[in-house]
């Protein structure tokens, strides 16, 4: 009898345990552990990527330095890949926070960014293609024009074509970024070439002035294809000054540094870093640098006002 009672008790206890176990399974959903999703750059979601973190892996640039460089598209014809290498070498040599590039293809810009990052320099890009030309961009697609590179992220990007282009379409690219710790709107442009295109450049300058008017903190970079004393440039001088204090519409003589190689001895001043009169920035130093291109790379080290 005792044996029978013990067996019944054991059976009852096992039934209660089974019910309790079943209740727990019903109220606690199964936890599925999935592998982390992988980003394009190979880093797992939830783990900071070097792309976005402040890391000693990224080499320092000059946070107050802006630059402009016409990279001479015809110079690329014989060896497009070497042309990209030369552009990268110039950027690494002078390490600007922001640089405008003229006569560059979108595919070239992307390759420049990639090579810079391989060398430890993080840059972001805003593209301003103005025309499609496979001839000018082989082997890097066909989109051709201007670009802004910045060591800080670029936001609110726009690309605009001028209503008149001259011998080919021209325009500007603009974006917000940071220079010397201050948020600023940067414009990069390339105006019409040839001496006979003064009226076209006048229209382009007018459209550029209309675009920059709304921004108190603004820097305008680029190849204007005309000298400081040219009439079509006078609207710029009414609101801006060049970072090189020796260059202006009424004193276009030494020591104003020439930026374009030409038949004229010493070259011409075609490339500018325009700062708004009474604006956020003034220039504490400038540089004009010989290189592989028919234009010199120009830079300015800025101070905040």
PDB file of C-alpha atoms in Angstrom:
ATOM      1  CA  UNK A   1       0.000   0.000   0.000  1.00  0.00           C
ATOM      2  CA  UNK A   2       2.821   2.364   0.857  1.00  0.00           C
ATOM      3  CA  UNK A   3       4.385   1.507  -2.475  1.00  0.00           C
ATOM      4  CA  UNK A   4       1.163   2.376  -4.327  1.00  0.00           C
ATOM      5  CA  UNK A   5       0.834   5.689  -2.471  1.00  0.00           C
ATOM      6  CA  UNK A   6       4.421   6.592  -3.302  1.00  0.00           C
ATOM      7  CA  UNK A   7       3.872   5.808  -6.976  1.00  0.00           C
ATOM      8  CA  UNK A   8       0.717   7.951  -7.088  1.00  0.00           C
ATOM      9  CA  UNK A   9       2.486  10.836  -5.375  1.00  0.00           C
ATOM     10  CA  UNK A  10       5.367  10.646  -7.868  1.00  0.00           C
ATOM     11  CA  UNK A  11       2.883  10.674 -10.750  1.00  0.00           C
ATOM     12  CA  UNK A  12       1.111  13.768  -9.331  1.00  0.00           C
ATOM     13  CA  UNK A  13       4.352  15.691  -8.859  1.00  0.00           C
ATOM     14  CA  UNK A  14       5.510  14.935 -12.393  1.00  0.00           C
ATOM     15  CA  UNK A  15       2.175  16.206 -13.763  1.00  0.00           C
ATOM     16  CA  UNK A  16       2.454  19.504 -11.831  1.00  0.00           C
ATOM     17  CA  UNK A  17       6.022  19.993 -13.080  1.00  0.00           C
ATOM     18  CA  UNK A  18       4.916  19.452 -16.643  1.00  0.00           C
ATOM     19  CA  UNK A  19       2.114  22.027 -16.303  1.00  0.00           C
ATOM     20  CA  UNK A  20       4.470  24.615 -14.775  1.00  0.00           C
ATOM     21  CA  UNK A  21       6.990  24.011 -17.528  1.00  0.00           C
ATOM     22  CA  UNK A  22       4.326  24.399 -20.159  1.00  0.00           C
ATOM     23  CA  UNK A  23       3.111  27.671 -18.583  1.00  0.00           C
ATOM     24  CA  UNK A  24       6.603  29.087 -18.692  1.00  0.00           C
ATOM     25  CA  UNK A  25       7.030  28.146 -22.336  1.00  0.00           C
ATOM     26  CA  UNK A  26       3.713  29.743 -23.211  1.00  0.00           C
ATOM     27  CA  UNK A  27       4.456  33.108 -21.544  1.00  0.00           C
ATOM     28  CA  UNK A  28       8.139  33.461 -22.453  1.00  0.00           C
ATOM     29  CA  UNK A  29       8.744  33.832 -26.196  1.00  0.00           C
ATOM     30  CA  UNK A  30      11.712  32.067 -27.700  1.00  0.00           C
ATOM     31  CA  UNK A  31      14.776  34.325 -28.094  1.00  0.00           C
ATOM     32  CA  UNK A  32      16.273  34.133 -31.553  1.00  0.00           C
ATOM     33  CA  UNK A  33      19.866  35.339 -31.682  1.00  0.00           C
ATOM     34  CA  UNK A  34      20.651  36.543 -35.179  1.00  0.00           C
ATOM     35  CA  UNK A  35      24.102  37.480 -36.449  1.00  0.00           C
ATOM     36  CA  UNK A  36      24.713  41.264 -36.640  1.00  0.00           C
ATOM     37  CA  UNK A  37      23.896  42.968 -39.936  1.00  0.00           C
ATOM     38  CA  UNK A  38      26.977  44.013 -41.829  1.00  0.00           C
ATOM     39  CA  UNK A  39      27.523  47.479 -43.268  1.00  0.00           C
ATOM     40  CA  UNK A  40      28.991  48.076 -46.682  1.00  0.00           C
ATOM     41  CA  UNK A  41      32.331  48.875 -45.094  1.00  0.00           C
ATOM     42  CA  UNK A  42      32.345  45.517 -43.303  1.00  0.00           C
ATOM     43  CA  UNK A  43      31.686  46.751 -39.770  1.00  0.00           C
ATOM     44  CA  UNK A  44      28.885  45.198 -37.746  1.00  0.00           C
ATOM     45  CA  UNK A  45      25.818  47.265 -36.889  1.00  0.00           C
ATOM     46  CA  UNK A  46      26.166  48.768 -33.426  1.00  0.00           C
ATOM     47  CA  UNK A  47      29.940  48.930 -33.616  1.00  0.00           C
ATOM     48  CA  UNK A  48      31.410  52.313 -34.468  1.00  0.00           C
ATOM     49  CA  UNK A  49      33.064  52.410 -37.853  1.00  0.00           C
ATOM     50  CA  UNK A  50      36.168  54.542 -38.512  1.00  0.00           C
ATOM     51  CA  UNK A  51      33.994  56.306 -41.094  1.00  0.00           C
ATOM     52  CA  UNK A  52      32.002  58.037 -38.373  1.00  0.00           C
ATOM     53  CA  UNK A  53      34.059  58.080 -35.199  1.00  0.00           C
ATOM     54  CA  UNK A  54      36.664  60.560 -34.110  1.00  0.00           C
ATOM     55  CA  UNK A  55      39.698  58.368 -34.228  1.00  0.00           C
ATOM     56  CA  UNK A  56      43.463  58.791 -34.083  1.00  0.00           C
ATOM     57  CA  UNK A  57      43.490  56.524 -37.145  1.00  0.00           C
ATOM     58  CA  UNK A  58      42.584  59.583 -39.243  1.00  0.00           C
ATOM     59  CA  UNK A  59      45.460  61.936 -39.920  1.00  0.00           C
ATOM     60  CA  UNK A  60      45.070  65.603 -39.073  1.00  0.00           C
ATOM     61  CA  UNK A  61      44.379  68.379 -41.549  1.00  0.00           C
ATOM     62  CA  UNK A  62      44.600  72.136 -41.015  1.00  0.00           C
ATOM     63  CA  UNK A  63      41.094  72.938 -39.685  1.00  0.00           C
ATOM     64  CA  UNK A  64      41.325  76.586 -40.801  1.00  0.00           C
ATOM     65  CA  UNK A  65      42.763  75.990 -44.290  1.00  0.00           C
ATOM     66  CA  UNK A  66      40.718  76.316 -47.482  1.00  0.00           C
ATOM     67  CA  UNK A  67      42.039  75.816 -50.988  1.00  0.00           C
ATOM     68  CA  UNK A  68      41.120  75.900 -54.658  1.00  0.00           C
ATOM     69  CA  UNK A  69      42.715  73.915 -57.467  1.00  0.00           C
ATOM     70  CA  UNK A  70      41.975  73.677 -61.174  1.00  0.00           C
ATOM     71  CA  UNK A  71      43.302  70.187 -61.847  1.00  0.00           C
ATOM     72  CA  UNK A  72      43.802  70.646 -65.618  1.00  0.00           C
ATOM     73  CA  UNK A  73      41.509  68.099 -67.231  1.00  0.00           C
ATOM     74  CA  UNK A  74      43.614  67.890 -70.430  1.00  0.00           C
ATOM     75  CA  UNK A  75      46.577  66.836 -68.273  1.00  0.00           C
ATOM     76  CA  UNK A  76      44.860  63.507 -67.584  1.00  0.00           C
ATOM     77  CA  UNK A  77      44.624  62.262 -71.163  1.00  0.00           C
ATOM     78  CA  UNK A  78      47.837  60.239 -71.332  1.00  0.00           C
ATOM     79  CA  UNK A  79      47.415  58.556 -67.926  1.00  0.00           C
ATOM     80  CA  UNK A  80      44.105  59.123 -66.041  1.00  0.00           C
ATOM     81  CA  UNK A  81      45.130  57.026 -63.040  1.00  0.00           C
ATOM     82  CA  UNK A  82      48.405  58.889 -62.605  1.00  0.00           C
ATOM     83  CA  UNK A  83      46.471  62.163 -62.857  1.00  0.00           C
ATOM     84  CA  UNK A  84      44.384  61.097 -59.848  1.00  0.00           C
ATOM     85  CA  UNK A  85      47.560  60.208 -57.961  1.00  0.00           C
ATOM     86  CA  UNK A  86      48.937  63.686 -58.626  1.00  0.00           C
ATOM     87  CA  UNK A  87      45.776  65.350 -57.292  1.00  0.00           C
ATOM     88  CA  UNK A  88      45.927  63.195 -54.166  1.00  0.00           C
ATOM     89  CA  UNK A  89      49.584  64.091 -53.636  1.00  0.00           C
ATOM     90  CA  UNK A  90      48.753  67.808 -53.735  1.00  0.00           C
ATOM     91  CA  UNK A  91      45.953  67.435 -51.187  1.00  0.00           C
ATOM     92  CA  UNK A  92      48.127  65.381 -48.853  1.00  0.00           C
ATOM     93  CA  UNK A  93      50.936  67.917 -49.203  1.00  0.00           C
ATOM     94  CA  UNK A  94      48.819  70.902 -48.087  1.00  0.00           C
ATOM     95  CA  UNK A  95      46.092  69.131 -46.039  1.00  0.00           C
ATOM     96  CA  UNK A  96      43.260  71.660 -46.348  1.00  0.00           C
ATOM     97  CA  UNK A  97      40.062  71.363 -44.359  1.00  0.00           C
ATOM     98  CA  UNK A  98      38.154  72.287 -47.541  1.00  0.00           C
ATOM     99  CA  UNK A  99      39.293  72.272 -51.159  1.00  0.00           C
ATOM    100  CA  UNK A 100      37.445  73.134 -54.371  1.00  0.00           C
ATOM    101  CA  UNK A 101      38.420  71.186 -57.474  1.00  0.00           C
ATOM    102  CA  UNK A 102      37.668  72.429 -60.984  1.00  0.00           C
ATOM    103  CA  UNK A 103      37.783  70.441 -64.240  1.00  0.00           C
ATOM    104  CA  UNK A 104      37.285  67.146 -62.437  1.00  0.00           C
ATOM    105  CA  UNK A 105      35.066  64.176 -63.186  1.00  0.00           C
ATOM    106  CA  UNK A 106      32.757  62.663 -60.597  1.00  0.00           C
ATOM    107  CA  UNK A 107      34.463  59.293 -60.964  1.00  0.00           C
ATOM    108  CA  UNK A 108      37.847  60.931 -60.460  1.00  0.00           C
ATOM    109  CA  UNK A 109      36.603  62.645 -57.309  1.00  0.00           C
ATOM    110  CA  UNK A 110      35.408  59.336 -55.928  1.00  0.00           C
ATOM    111  CA  UNK A 111      38.788  57.763 -56.650  1.00  0.00           C
ATOM    112  CA  UNK A 112      40.572  60.727 -55.021  1.00  0.00           C
ATOM    113  CA  UNK A 113      38.444  60.241 -51.884  1.00  0.00           C
ATOM    114  CA  UNK A 114      39.248  56.521 -51.853  1.00  0.00           C
ATOM    115  CA  UNK A 115      42.991  57.072 -52.228  1.00  0.00           C
ATOM    116  CA  UNK A 116      43.007  59.763 -49.566  1.00  0.00           C
ATOM    117  CA  UNK A 117      41.298  57.428 -47.119  1.00  0.00           C
ATOM    118  CA  UNK A 118      43.785  54.703 -47.960  1.00  0.00           C
ATOM    119  CA  UNK A 119      46.478  57.173 -46.919  1.00  0.00           C
ATOM    120  CA  UNK A 120      44.650  57.943 -43.660  1.00  0.00           C
ATOM    121  CA  UNK A 121      42.832  61.165 -44.607  1.00  0.00           C
ATOM    122  CA  UNK A 122      39.056  61.275 -44.295  1.00  0.00           C
ATOM    123  CA  UNK A 123      37.343  63.571 -46.775  1.00  0.00           C
ATOM    124  CA  UNK A 124      33.732  63.941 -47.877  1.00  0.00           C
ATOM    125  CA  UNK A 125      32.648  65.165 -51.311  1.00  0.00           C
ATOM    126  CA  UNK A 126      29.962  67.272 -52.966  1.00  0.00           C
ATOM    127  CA  UNK A 127      29.863  66.883 -56.742  1.00  0.00           C
ATOM    128  CA  UNK A 128      28.839  69.623 -59.148  1.00  0.00           C
ATOM    129  CA  UNK A 129      28.824  68.060 -62.580  1.00  0.00           C
ATOM    130  CA  UNK A 130      28.017  70.557 -65.327  1.00  0.00           C
ATOM    131  CA  UNK A 131      28.177  68.336 -68.420  1.00  0.00           C
ATOM    132  CA  UNK A 132      28.517  64.746 -69.621  1.00  0.00           C
ATOM    133  CA  UNK A 133      31.641  63.983 -71.620  1.00  0.00           C
ATOM    134  CA  UNK A 134      33.162  60.548 -71.933  1.00  0.00           C
ATOM    135  CA  UNK A 135      36.115  62.038 -73.768  1.00  0.00           C
ATOM    136  CA  UNK A 136      37.046  64.262 -70.808  1.00  0.00           C
ATOM    137  CA  UNK A 137      36.347  61.593 -68.187  1.00  0.00           C
ATOM    138  CA  UNK A 138      37.590  58.304 -69.626  1.00  0.00           C
ATOM    139  CA  UNK A 139      38.078  55.951 -67.653  1.00  0.00           C
ATOM    140  CA  UNK A 140      35.935  57.462 -64.890  1.00  0.00           C
ATOM    141  CA  UNK A 141      32.450  57.797 -66.347  1.00  0.00           C
ATOM    142  CA  UNK A 142      31.224  60.961 -68.061  1.00  0.00           C
ATOM    143  CA  UNK A 143      30.011  63.441 -65.371  1.00  0.00           C
ATOM    144  CA  UNK A 144      32.332  66.453 -65.391  1.00  0.00           C
ATOM    145  CA  UNK A 145      32.532  69.759 -63.523  1.00  0.00           C
ATOM    146  CA  UNK A 146      33.381  70.939 -60.003  1.00  0.00           C
ATOM    147  CA  UNK A 147      33.699  69.349 -56.581  1.00  0.00           C
ATOM    148  CA  UNK A 148      34.077  70.304 -52.929  1.00  0.00           C
ATOM    149  CA  UNK A 149      36.124  68.077 -50.644  1.00  0.00           C
ATOM    150  CA  UNK A 150      35.883  68.607 -46.890  1.00  0.00           C
ATOM    151  CA  UNK A 151      37.370  66.894 -43.873  1.00  0.00           C
ATOM    152  CA  UNK A 152      34.057  67.591 -42.088  1.00  0.00           C
ATOM    153  CA  UNK A 153      30.723  66.257 -43.373  1.00  0.00           C
ATOM    154  CA  UNK A 154      28.984  68.210 -46.130  1.00  0.00           C
ATOM    155  CA  UNK A 155      25.251  68.904 -45.911  1.00  0.00           C
ATOM    156  CA  UNK A 156      22.596  70.787 -47.894  1.00  0.00           C
ATOM    157  CA  UNK A 157      24.391  70.150 -51.171  1.00  0.00           C
ATOM    158  CA  UNK A 158      23.230  71.853 -54.357  1.00  0.00           C
ATOM    159  CA  UNK A 159      24.482  71.814 -57.926  1.00  0.00           C
ATOM    160  CA  UNK A 160      23.485  74.632 -60.282  1.00  0.00           C
ATOM    161  CA  UNK A 161      24.174  75.382 -63.926  1.00  0.00           C
ATOM    162  CA  UNK A 162      24.564  78.971 -65.070  1.00  0.00           C
ATOM    163  CA  UNK A 163      22.028  80.119 -67.635  1.00  0.00           C
ATOM    164  CA  UNK A 164      24.904  80.869 -70.002  1.00  0.00           C
ATOM    165  CA  UNK A 165      27.953  78.677 -70.322  1.00  0.00           C
ATOM    166  CA  UNK A 166      30.194  80.102 -73.007  1.00  0.00           C
ATOM    167  CA  UNK A 167      32.169  77.437 -74.833  1.00  0.00           C
ATOM    168  CA  UNK A 168      30.794  74.747 -72.503  1.00  0.00           C
ATOM    169  CA  UNK A 169      28.273  74.506 -69.625  1.00  0.00           C
ATOM    170  CA  UNK A 170      29.508  75.985 -66.346  1.00  0.00           C
ATOM    171  CA  UNK A 171      28.067  76.241 -62.842  1.00  0.00           C
ATOM    172  CA  UNK A 172      28.714  75.945 -59.130  1.00  0.00           C
ATOM    173  CA  UNK A 173      28.363  73.421 -56.344  1.00  0.00           C
ATOM    174  CA  UNK A 174      27.596  74.532 -52.781  1.00  0.00           C
ATOM    175  CA  UNK A 175      27.338  72.861 -49.382  1.00  0.00           C
ATOM    176  CA  UNK A 176      27.431  73.544 -45.651  1.00  0.00           C
ATOM    177  CA  UNK A 177      30.464  72.376 -43.714  1.00  0.00           C
ATOM    178  CA  UNK A 178      32.829  73.463 -40.930  1.00  0.00           C
ATOM    179  CA  UNK A 179      35.933  75.627 -41.208  1.00  0.00           C
ATOM    180  CA  UNK A 180      37.973  76.573 -38.143  1.00  0.00           C
ATOM    181  CA  UNK A 181      35.194  75.194 -35.940  1.00  0.00           C
ATOM    182  CA  UNK A 182      32.540  77.404 -37.528  1.00  0.00           C
ATOM    183  CA  UNK A 183      29.670  76.385 -39.786  1.00  0.00           C
ATOM    184  CA  UNK A 184      29.977  77.987 -43.216  1.00  0.00           C
ATOM    185  CA  UNK A 185      28.433  77.783 -46.675  1.00  0.00           C
ATOM    186  CA  UNK A 186      31.060  76.971 -49.327  1.00  0.00           C
ATOM    187  CA  UNK A 187      30.629  77.628 -53.052  1.00  0.00           C
ATOM    188  CA  UNK A 188      32.957  76.196 -55.695  1.00  0.00           C
ATOM    189  CA  UNK A 189      32.677  77.561 -59.215  1.00  0.00           C
ATOM    190  CA  UNK A 190      34.312  77.743 -62.614  1.00  0.00           C
ATOM    191  CA  UNK A 191      33.423  80.610 -64.956  1.00  0.00           C
ATOM    192  CA  UNK A 192      33.554  80.748 -68.737  1.00  0.00           C
ATOM    193  CA  UNK A 193      36.953  80.802 -70.407  1.00  0.00           C
ATOM    194  CA  UNK A 194      38.373  82.940 -73.235  1.00  0.00           C
ATOM    195  CA  UNK A 195      38.806  86.710 -73.313  1.00  0.00           C
ATOM    196  CA  UNK A 196      35.821  87.158 -75.588  1.00  0.00           C
ATOM    197  CA  UNK A 197      33.438  85.691 -73.000  1.00  0.00           C
ATOM    198  CA  UNK A 198      33.377  88.700 -70.660  1.00  0.00           C
ATOM    199  CA  UNK A 199      29.629  89.230 -71.106  1.00  0.00           C
ATOM    200  CA  UNK A 200      28.976  85.562 -70.304  1.00  0.00           C
ATOM    201  CA  UNK A 201      31.080  85.808 -67.144  1.00  0.00           C
ATOM    202  CA  UNK A 202      29.155  88.946 -66.176  1.00  0.00           C
ATOM    203  CA  UNK A 203      25.903  86.975 -66.258  1.00  0.00           C
ATOM    204  CA  UNK A 204      27.492  84.110 -64.325  1.00  0.00           C
ATOM    205  CA  UNK A 205      28.829  86.448 -61.634  1.00  0.00           C
ATOM    206  CA  UNK A 206      25.369  87.964 -61.264  1.00  0.00           C
ATOM    207  CA  UNK A 207      23.790  84.552 -60.755  1.00  0.00           C
ATOM    208  CA  UNK A 208      26.502  83.584 -58.271  1.00  0.00           C
ATOM    209  CA  UNK A 209      26.020  86.805 -56.282  1.00  0.00           C
ATOM    210  CA  UNK A 210      22.271  86.131 -56.128  1.00  0.00           C
ATOM    211  CA  UNK A 211      22.972  82.651 -54.739  1.00  0.00           C
ATOM    212  CA  UNK A 212      25.434  83.700 -52.024  1.00  0.00           C
ATOM    213  CA  UNK A 213      23.442  86.735 -50.863  1.00  0.00           C
ATOM    214  CA  UNK A 214      21.437  84.786 -48.272  1.00  0.00           C
ATOM    215  CA  UNK A 215      24.484  83.460 -46.387  1.00  0.00           C
ATOM    216  CA  UNK A 216      26.354  85.682 -43.917  1.00  0.00           C
ATOM    217  CA  UNK A 217      29.052  83.050 -43.346  1.00  0.00           C
ATOM    218  CA  UNK A 218      30.175  82.086 -46.854  1.00  0.00           C
ATOM    219  CA  UNK A 219      33.381  81.307 -48.736  1.00  0.00           C
ATOM    220  CA  UNK A 220      33.526  81.320 -52.545  1.00  0.00           C
ATOM    221  CA  UNK A 221      36.306  79.320 -54.200  1.00  0.00           C
ATOM    222  CA  UNK A 222      37.185  78.747 -57.805  1.00  0.00           C
ATOM    223  CA  UNK A 223      38.595  79.603 -61.193  1.00  0.00           C
ATOM    224  CA  UNK A 224      36.948  82.812 -62.445  1.00  0.00           C
ATOM    225  CA  UNK A 225      38.951  82.895 -65.695  1.00  0.00           C
ATOM    226  CA  UNK A 226      39.465  86.635 -65.437  1.00  0.00           C
ATOM    227  CA  UNK A 227      41.767  89.072 -63.691  1.00  0.00           C
ATOM    228  CA  UNK A 228      40.871  91.192 -60.657  1.00  0.00           C
ATOM    229  CA  UNK A 229      40.503  94.426 -62.625  1.00  0.00           C
ATOM    230  CA  UNK A 230      38.059  92.938 -65.151  1.00  0.00           C
ATOM    231  CA  UNK A 231      34.725  94.774 -65.275  1.00  0.00           C
ATOM    232  CA  UNK A 232      32.659  91.588 -65.051  1.00  0.00           C
ATOM    233  CA  UNK A 233      34.208  90.825 -61.664  1.00  0.00           C
ATOM    234  CA  UNK A 234      33.311  94.152 -60.061  1.00  0.00           C
ATOM    235  CA  UNK A 235      30.088  92.833 -58.379  1.00  0.00           C
ATOM    236  CA  UNK A 236      32.203  90.332 -56.449  1.00  0.00           C
ATOM    237  CA  UNK A 237      34.499  93.058 -55.127  1.00  0.00           C
ATOM    238  CA  UNK A 238      31.530  95.034 -53.830  1.00  0.00           C
ATOM    239  CA  UNK A 239      30.719  92.244 -51.368  1.00  0.00           C
ATOM    240  CA  UNK A 240      33.907  90.178 -51.075  1.00  0.00           C
ATOM    241  CA  UNK A 241      37.665  90.436 -50.881  1.00  0.00           C
ATOM    242  CA  UNK A 242      40.296  87.926 -51.913  1.00  0.00           C
ATOM    243  CA  UNK A 243      42.164  86.057 -49.195  1.00  0.00           C
ATOM    244  CA  UNK A 244      45.370  87.412 -50.725  1.00  0.00           C
ATOM    245  CA  UNK A 245      45.321  91.017 -49.434  1.00  0.00           C
ATOM    246  CA  UNK A 246      47.642  92.097 -52.248  1.00  0.00           C
ATOM    247  CA  UNK A 247      45.025  91.210 -54.890  1.00  0.00           C
ATOM    248  CA  UNK A 248      42.182  93.578 -55.679  1.00  0.00           C
ATOM    249  CA  UNK A 249      40.539  95.484 -58.523  1.00  0.00           C
ATOM    250  CA  UNK A 250      42.645  98.618 -58.085  1.00  0.00           C
ATOM    251  CA  UNK A 251      46.035  97.185 -57.130  1.00  0.00           C
ATOM    252  CA  UNK A 252      46.550  94.175 -59.347  1.00  0.00           C
ATOM    253  CA  UNK A 253      50.328  94.264 -59.172  1.00  0.00           C
ATOM    254  CA  UNK A 254      53.168  92.634 -57.236  1.00  0.00           C
ATOM    255  CA  UNK A 255      52.983  91.228 -54.583  1.00  0.00           C
ATOM    256  CA  UNK A 256      49.601  89.851 -55.732  1.00  0.00           C
ATOM    257  CA  UNK A 257      50.396  86.206 -56.484  1.00  0.00           C
ATOM    258  CA  UNK A 258      49.579  84.986 -59.988  1.00  0.00           C
ATOM    259  CA  UNK A 259      47.769  81.656 -60.211  1.00  0.00           C
ATOM    260  CA  UNK A 260      47.582  80.735 -63.902  1.00  0.00           C
ATOM    261  CA  UNK A 261      50.418  80.034 -66.302  1.00  0.00           C
ATOM    262  CA  UNK A 262      49.980  81.884 -69.593  1.00  0.00           C
ATOM    263  CA  UNK A 263      51.879  83.649 -72.315  1.00  0.00           C
ATOM    264  CA  UNK A 264      52.034  86.717 -70.106  1.00  0.00           C
ATOM    265  CA  UNK A 265      55.243  86.766 -68.045  1.00  0.00           C
ATOM    266  CA  UNK A 266      54.482  85.768 -64.499  1.00  0.00           C
ATOM    267  CA  UNK A 267      51.033  84.436 -65.352  1.00  0.00           C
ATOM    268  CA  UNK A 268      47.629  85.817 -64.382  1.00  0.00           C
ATOM    269  CA  UNK A 269      45.453  85.941 -61.302  1.00  0.00           C
ATOM    270  CA  UNK A 270      42.478  83.716 -62.239  1.00  0.00           C
ATOM    271  CA  UNK A 271      41.889  81.684 -59.071  1.00  0.00           C
ATOM    272  CA  UNK A 272      40.281  83.168 -55.967  1.00  0.00           C
ATOM    273  CA  UNK A 273      39.356  82.551 -52.359  1.00  0.00           C
ATOM    274  CA  UNK A 274      36.623  85.118 -51.793  1.00  0.00           C
ATOM    275  CA  UNK A 275      35.724  86.046 -48.203  1.00  0.00           C
ATOM    276  CA  UNK A 276      32.707  88.211 -47.403  1.00  0.00           C
ATOM    277  CA  UNK A 277      33.511  91.787 -46.394  1.00  0.00           C
ATOM    278  CA  UNK A 278      32.926  92.022 -42.637  1.00  0.00           C
ATOM    279  CA  UNK A 279      32.042  88.327 -42.527  1.00  0.00           C
ATOM    280  CA  UNK A 280      33.089  85.443 -40.324  1.00  0.00           C
ATOM    281  CA  UNK A 281      36.607  84.994 -41.674  1.00  0.00           C
ATOM    282  CA  UNK A 282      39.764  86.899 -42.438  1.00  0.00           C
ATOM    283  CA  UNK A 283      42.993  85.598 -43.889  1.00  0.00           C
ATOM    284  CA  UNK A 284      46.035  85.026 -41.724  1.00  0.00           C
ATOM    285  CA  UNK A 285      48.173  83.513 -44.469  1.00  0.00           C
ATOM    286  CA  UNK A 286      48.076  82.499 -48.136  1.00  0.00           C
ATOM    287  CA  UNK A 287      49.999  80.180 -50.387  1.00  0.00           C
ATOM    288  CA  UNK A 288      50.275  79.757 -54.157  1.00  0.00           C
ATOM    289  CA  UNK A 289      51.920  76.520 -55.217  1.00  0.00           C
ATOM    290  CA  UNK A 290      53.457  75.241 -58.445  1.00  0.00           C
ATOM    291  CA  UNK A 291      52.380  71.746 -59.512  1.00  0.00           C
ATOM    292  CA  UNK A 292      51.615  69.588 -62.562  1.00  0.00           C
ATOM    293  CA  UNK A 293      48.597  71.694 -63.633  1.00  0.00           C
ATOM    294  CA  UNK A 294      48.406  74.887 -65.699  1.00  0.00           C
ATOM    295  CA  UNK A 295      46.897  76.490 -62.570  1.00  0.00           C
ATOM    296  CA  UNK A 296      48.609  76.810 -59.233  1.00  0.00           C
ATOM    297  CA  UNK A 297      46.969  75.375 -56.132  1.00  0.00           C
ATOM    298  CA  UNK A 298      46.022  78.256 -53.840  1.00  0.00           C
ATOM    299  CA  UNK A 299      45.272  78.060 -50.123  1.00  0.00           C
ATOM    300  CA  UNK A 300      44.392  80.438 -47.327  1.00  0.00           C
ATOM    301  CA  UNK A 301      44.685  79.951 -43.596  1.00  0.00           C
ATOM    302  CA  UNK A 302      41.719  81.698 -42.049  1.00  0.00           C
ATOM    303  CA  UNK A 303      41.073  83.377 -38.724  1.00  0.00           C
ATOM    304  CA  UNK A 304      37.586  83.805 -37.310  1.00  0.00           C
ATOM    305  CA  UNK A 305      36.443  87.369 -36.736  1.00  0.00           C
TER     306      UNK A 305
END
